[in-house]
Tab-separated table of C-alpha atoms in Angstrom:
chain	number	residue	atom	x	y	z
A	1	MET	CA	35.267	231.130	-17.365
A	2	HIS	CA	35.519	232.105	-20.863
A	3	TYR	CA	38.565	234.976	-19.470
A	4	LEU	CA	40.292	231.927	-18.067
A	5	VAL	CA	40.018	229.870	-20.993
A	6	ALA	CA	41.308	233.096	-23.380
A	7	LEU	CA	43.953	234.384	-20.442
A	8	ALA	CA	45.146	230.109	-20.661
A	9	LEU	CA	44.959	230.328	-24.578
A	10	ALA	CA	46.835	233.575	-24.660
A	11	LEU	CA	49.674	232.557	-21.824
A	12	CYS	CA	50.502	229.576	-23.999
A	13	THR	CA	50.292	231.455	-27.951
A	14	VAL	CA	52.495	234.461	-26.738
A	15	PRO	CA	55.848	232.791	-26.130
A	16	MET	CA	55.754	230.510	-29.202
A	17	LEU	CA	54.598	234.099	-31.200
A	18	ASN	CA	57.369	235.386	-29.625
A	19	PHE	CA	59.827	232.718	-31.051
A	20	ALA	CA	58.301	232.948	-34.118
A	21	ILE	CA	59.024	236.730	-34.379
A	22	PHE	CA	62.491	236.667	-33.493
A	23	VAL	CA	63.662	233.774	-35.645
A	24	ALA	CA	61.622	235.081	-38.749
A	25	ASN	CA	64.578	236.731	-40.376
A	26	ARG	CA	67.376	233.845	-39.396
A	27	PRO	CA	65.084	231.096	-41.212
A	28	ALA	CA	64.299	227.677	-39.571
A	29	ARG	CA	66.731	225.022	-41.344
A	30	TYR	CA	67.650	221.720	-40.276
A	31	SER	CA	71.219	220.976	-41.561
A	32	GLN	CA	71.633	217.935	-39.170
A	33	VAL	CA	69.480	216.013	-36.797
A	34	ILE	CA	70.952	213.992	-33.760
A	35	SER	CA	70.236	210.666	-32.435
A	36	HIS	CA	69.818	211.739	-28.437
A	37	ARG	CA	71.441	208.984	-26.721
A	38	GLY	CA	71.579	206.775	-29.733
A	39	ASN	CA	67.587	206.067	-29.290
A	40	GLY	CA	65.304	205.959	-32.407
A	41	PHE	CA	66.695	202.753	-33.776
A	42	GLY	CA	64.947	200.141	-31.776
A	43	TYR	CA	68.138	199.246	-29.655
A	44	PRO	CA	68.590	200.120	-25.851
A	45	GLU	CA	69.893	203.733	-24.929
A	46	ASN	CA	73.859	204.204	-24.727
A	47	THR	CA	75.060	201.487	-26.225
A	48	VAL	CA	77.194	200.119	-28.799
A	49	ALA	CA	74.342	198.914	-31.089
A	50	ALA	CA	72.314	201.911	-31.204
A	51	VAL	CA	75.634	204.285	-31.883
A	52	GLY	CA	75.990	202.039	-34.543
A	53	ALA	CA	72.914	202.027	-36.375
A	54	ALA	CA	72.579	205.915	-35.878
A	55	LEU	CA	75.946	206.324	-37.951
A	56	GLU	CA	75.267	203.944	-40.113
A	57	HIS	CA	71.936	205.602	-41.048
A	58	GLY	CA	73.593	208.918	-41.440
A	59	TYR	CA	72.488	210.524	-38.471
A	60	TRP	CA	74.912	212.502	-35.776
A	61	VAL	CA	74.302	210.306	-32.481
A	62	GLU	CA	74.748	211.872	-28.877
A	63	ILE	CA	76.282	209.453	-25.778
A	64	ASP	CA	76.541	210.219	-21.920
A	65	VAL	CA	79.822	209.726	-20.749
A	66	ARG	CA	81.182	208.822	-16.671
A	67	LEU	CA	83.440	207.392	-15.198
A	68	SER	CA	83.597	204.363	-13.447
A	69	ALA	CA	85.878	203.487	-10.067
A	70	ASN	CA	89.088	202.418	-12.258
A	71	GLY	CA	88.597	206.090	-13.889
A	72	SER	CA	87.700	204.887	-17.055
A	73	PRO	CA	84.834	206.300	-19.279
A	74	HIS	CA	81.607	204.301	-20.069
A	75	LEU	CA	78.693	205.147	-21.846
A	76	LEU	CA	76.063	206.226	-19.523
A	77	HIS	CA	73.132	208.896	-18.631
A	78	ASP	CA	72.374	207.933	-14.715
A	79	PRO	CA	74.554	208.192	-12.105
A	80	THR	CA	73.612	204.622	-11.232
A	81	VAL	CA	73.133	201.719	-13.573
A	82	ASP	CA	69.894	200.606	-11.905
A	83	ARG	CA	67.025	202.008	-14.891
A	84	THR	CA	69.420	201.054	-18.030
A	85	THR	CA	70.594	197.588	-16.713
A	86	ASN	CA	70.165	194.753	-14.207
A	87	CYS	CA	72.320	195.866	-11.585
A	88	THR	CA	72.586	198.199	-9.040
A	89	GLY	CA	74.575	200.680	-8.045
A	90	SER	CA	76.674	204.034	-8.903
A	91	ILE	CA	78.748	203.640	-11.380
A	92	ALA	CA	81.717	205.721	-9.984
A	93	ASP	CA	81.835	203.093	-7.217
A	94	LEU	CA	81.541	200.143	-10.004
A	95	SER	CA	84.695	198.812	-11.657
A	96	ASP	CA	85.323	198.087	-15.563
A	97	THR	CA	84.916	194.453	-14.737
A	98	ALA	CA	81.686	195.013	-12.989
A	99	LEU	CA	80.333	197.243	-15.706
A	100	SER	CA	81.458	195.017	-18.385
A	101	SER	CA	79.286	192.024	-16.638
A	102	CYS	CA	76.345	194.701	-16.059
A	103	GLY	CA	76.294	195.176	-20.153
A	104	VAL	CA	77.479	199.030	-19.803
A	105	PRO	CA	80.197	199.559	-22.725
A	106	THR	CA	83.296	201.698	-22.499
A	107	LEU	CA	83.778	204.844	-24.442
A	108	GLU	CA	86.459	202.862	-26.481
A	109	SER	CA	84.363	200.498	-28.033
A	110	VAL	CA	82.650	203.304	-29.906
A	111	LEU	CA	85.202	204.941	-30.978
A	112	LYS	CA	85.902	202.427	-33.972
A	113	PRO	CA	86.272	203.345	-37.779
A	114	SER	CA	83.117	204.325	-38.780
A	115	GLY	CA	82.389	207.752	-40.463
A	116	GLY	CA	79.975	210.258	-38.773
A	117	THR	CA	79.614	212.015	-35.928
A	118	ILE	CA	79.495	211.645	-31.965
A	119	VAL	CA	78.610	214.150	-29.694
A	120	ILE	CA	80.314	213.261	-26.735
A	121	HIS	CA	78.686	214.422	-23.044
A	122	CYS	CA	80.519	214.428	-20.482
A	123	LYS	CA	78.395	214.264	-17.073
A	124	ILE	CA	80.775	215.053	-14.629
A	125	ARG	CA	83.246	217.326	-15.178
A	126	GLU	CA	85.977	214.967	-14.276
A	127	CYS	CA	85.526	212.571	-17.526
A	128	ILE	CA	86.685	215.337	-20.101
A	129	ALA	CA	90.288	214.440	-19.941
A	130	PRO	CA	90.591	210.655	-19.969
A	131	ALA	CA	87.401	210.969	-22.814
A	132	GLN	CA	89.760	213.156	-24.682
A	133	ARG	CA	93.049	210.938	-24.410
A	134	LEU	CA	90.687	208.360	-25.961
A	135	VAL	CA	89.916	210.167	-28.529
A	136	ALA	CA	93.501	211.515	-29.348
A	137	ASP	CA	94.099	207.658	-29.094
A	138	ALA	CA	91.626	206.159	-31.580
A	139	SER	CA	92.712	205.349	-34.877
A	140	ALA	CA	90.160	206.768	-37.660
A	141	ALA	CA	87.550	207.269	-35.113
A	142	PRO	CA	84.404	209.596	-35.660
A	143	ARG	CA	84.408	213.098	-35.769
A	144	VAL	CA	83.721	214.393	-32.215
A	145	VAL	CA	82.004	217.383	-31.176
A	146	TYR	CA	81.827	217.947	-27.442
A	147	PHE	CA	78.481	219.026	-25.802
A	148	VAL	CA	79.146	220.674	-22.735
A	149	SER	CA	76.260	222.352	-19.890
A	150	ASP	CA	78.881	223.374	-17.551
A	151	GLY	CA	78.759	227.005	-18.121
A	152	ASP	CA	82.364	227.557	-16.582
A	153	PRO	CA	84.200	230.024	-19.352
A	154	SER	CA	87.447	228.649	-17.458
A	155	LEU	CA	86.711	225.295	-19.560
A	156	VAL	CA	86.734	227.234	-23.501
A	157	ASP	CA	90.520	226.306	-23.906
A	158	THR	CA	89.452	222.748	-22.997
A	159	PHE	CA	88.160	220.905	-26.162
A	160	GLY	CA	91.038	222.167	-28.563
A	161	ASP	CA	90.049	222.379	-32.343
A	162	HIS	CA	87.252	219.903	-31.441
A	163	ALA	CA	83.759	221.737	-32.228
A	164	VAL	CA	81.492	222.280	-29.075
A	165	ILE	CA	78.106	222.454	-28.055
A	166	TRP	CA	77.599	224.950	-25.090
A	167	GLY	CA	74.102	224.181	-23.318
A	168	VAL	CA	72.979	227.084	-21.957
A	169	GLU	CA	69.149	227.312	-20.182
A	170	THR	CA	69.611	230.854	-18.954
A	171	LEU	CA	70.405	234.576	-20.218
A	172	SER	CA	72.864	235.142	-17.597
A	173	VAL	CA	75.034	231.678	-18.786
A	174	ALA	CA	74.730	233.035	-22.503
A	175	GLN	CA	76.066	236.174	-21.319
A	176	ARG	CA	78.800	234.850	-19.413
A	177	LEU	CA	80.567	232.299	-21.808
A	178	ARG	CA	79.750	234.323	-25.292
A	179	PRO	CA	83.128	236.441	-24.431
A	180	HIS	CA	85.078	233.547	-24.280
A	181	VAL	CA	84.106	231.170	-26.660
A	182	ASN	CA	84.987	230.520	-30.433
A	183	PHE	CA	81.578	230.459	-32.682
A	184	THR	CA	83.204	229.854	-35.879
A	185	LYS	CA	83.317	226.732	-34.940
A	186	ASP	CA	81.138	226.282	-31.791
A	187	MET	CA	77.610	226.984	-31.240
A	188	PHE	CA	75.067	227.144	-28.104
A	189	GLY	CA	72.895	224.381	-27.483
A	190	VAL	CA	68.862	225.132	-25.777
A	191	SER	CA	66.268	223.042	-25.016
A	192	LEU	CA	63.134	224.261	-26.998
A	193	GLN	CA	61.286	224.553	-24.086
A	194	SER	CA	63.607	227.628	-22.874
A	195	LEU	CA	63.349	228.780	-26.262
A	196	TRP	CA	59.899	229.237	-26.446
A	197	SER	CA	59.503	230.992	-23.080
A	198	ASN	CA	62.465	232.907	-22.644
A	199	SER	CA	62.486	235.853	-25.229
A	200	ALA	CA	65.681	237.750	-23.625
A	201	LEU	CA	67.290	234.197	-24.311
A	202	VAL	CA	65.726	233.837	-27.622
A	203	ARG	CA	67.275	236.989	-28.768
A	204	TYR	CA	70.733	236.566	-27.465
A	205	VAL	CA	71.556	232.954	-28.721
A	206	THR	CA	70.024	233.352	-32.213
A	207	ARG	CA	71.955	236.346	-32.745
A	208	HIS	CA	75.211	235.309	-31.245
A	209	SER	CA	75.739	231.523	-32.443
A	210	ARG	CA	75.978	230.644	-36.607
A	211	ASN	CA	74.060	227.670	-35.697
A	212	LEU	CA	71.881	226.616	-32.634
A	213	ASP	CA	71.597	222.592	-31.478
A	214	VAL	CA	67.806	222.440	-30.251
A	215	TRP	CA	66.297	219.419	-27.638
A	216	TYR	CA	63.179	218.299	-26.667
A	217	MET	CA	63.774	218.201	-22.730
A	218	CYS	CA	61.066	214.746	-21.739
A	219	ASP	CA	62.877	212.222	-19.571
A	220	GLY	CA	59.519	210.322	-18.217
A	221	GLY	CA	55.527	211.202	-17.900
A	222	CYS	CA	55.374	212.765	-20.893
A	223	ARG	CA	52.560	211.590	-23.668
A	224	VAL	CA	55.310	212.418	-26.617
A	225	GLY	CA	58.058	210.471	-25.685
A	226	GLY	CA	61.246	212.037	-25.439
A	227	ASN	CA	65.209	211.301	-25.746
A	228	ARG	CA	65.101	210.179	-28.901
A	229	TRP	CA	66.139	213.077	-31.612
A	230	MET	CA	68.035	216.569	-31.248
A	231	SER	CA	68.225	219.121	-33.825
A	232	MET	CA	71.105	221.382	-35.122
A	233	GLY	CA	70.651	223.955	-37.096
A	234	ILE	CA	68.307	227.569	-36.651
A	235	PRO	CA	70.377	229.945	-37.029
């Protein structure tokens, strides 16, 4: 029994030690804390109030964007409105009018003069272009950074001068992106779980990305509440 306990502790400890070793010569420093989905200040996720509160307190704020049936970018994490509103149905099947009555805000509604930085995570590829048009048309909008979880290098030229966080969870995706990405402005983004459990990945992303966006995945069933904060700055 004691051997089993020792083995379990070793399996849990070794990945953490591995992570510590590979970032030892790149001291962890927090250059920015990001409010994930605008959570953290008592307002519902992906709402105008949540975004405003995060920016007012000096934090970057990450938002999720999907398209309505009219093709308009709205703030919503899930493919349906069921979890976060009193309505039901897929956002792709609901009109702008219907989403307004459900309390789902538009991307345009948070691109108001306010300073700060908003990280836009388009949950589907088709929302990138309409989101960019809104950002380009917005007057004195917050600075925009894009988060991209699609590891397709063909997207690299899509974002122009905007900084991009390229979300990767495997070494193969990071290696596929690296030759194409401009890391003078962009960075890799990795979940904490992937970092401490994947030695090859942690070596690669810390070697090639000037900064690193790190988040803790915990959407449901966690004893430690998730969906609140992301951190950026581990070199």
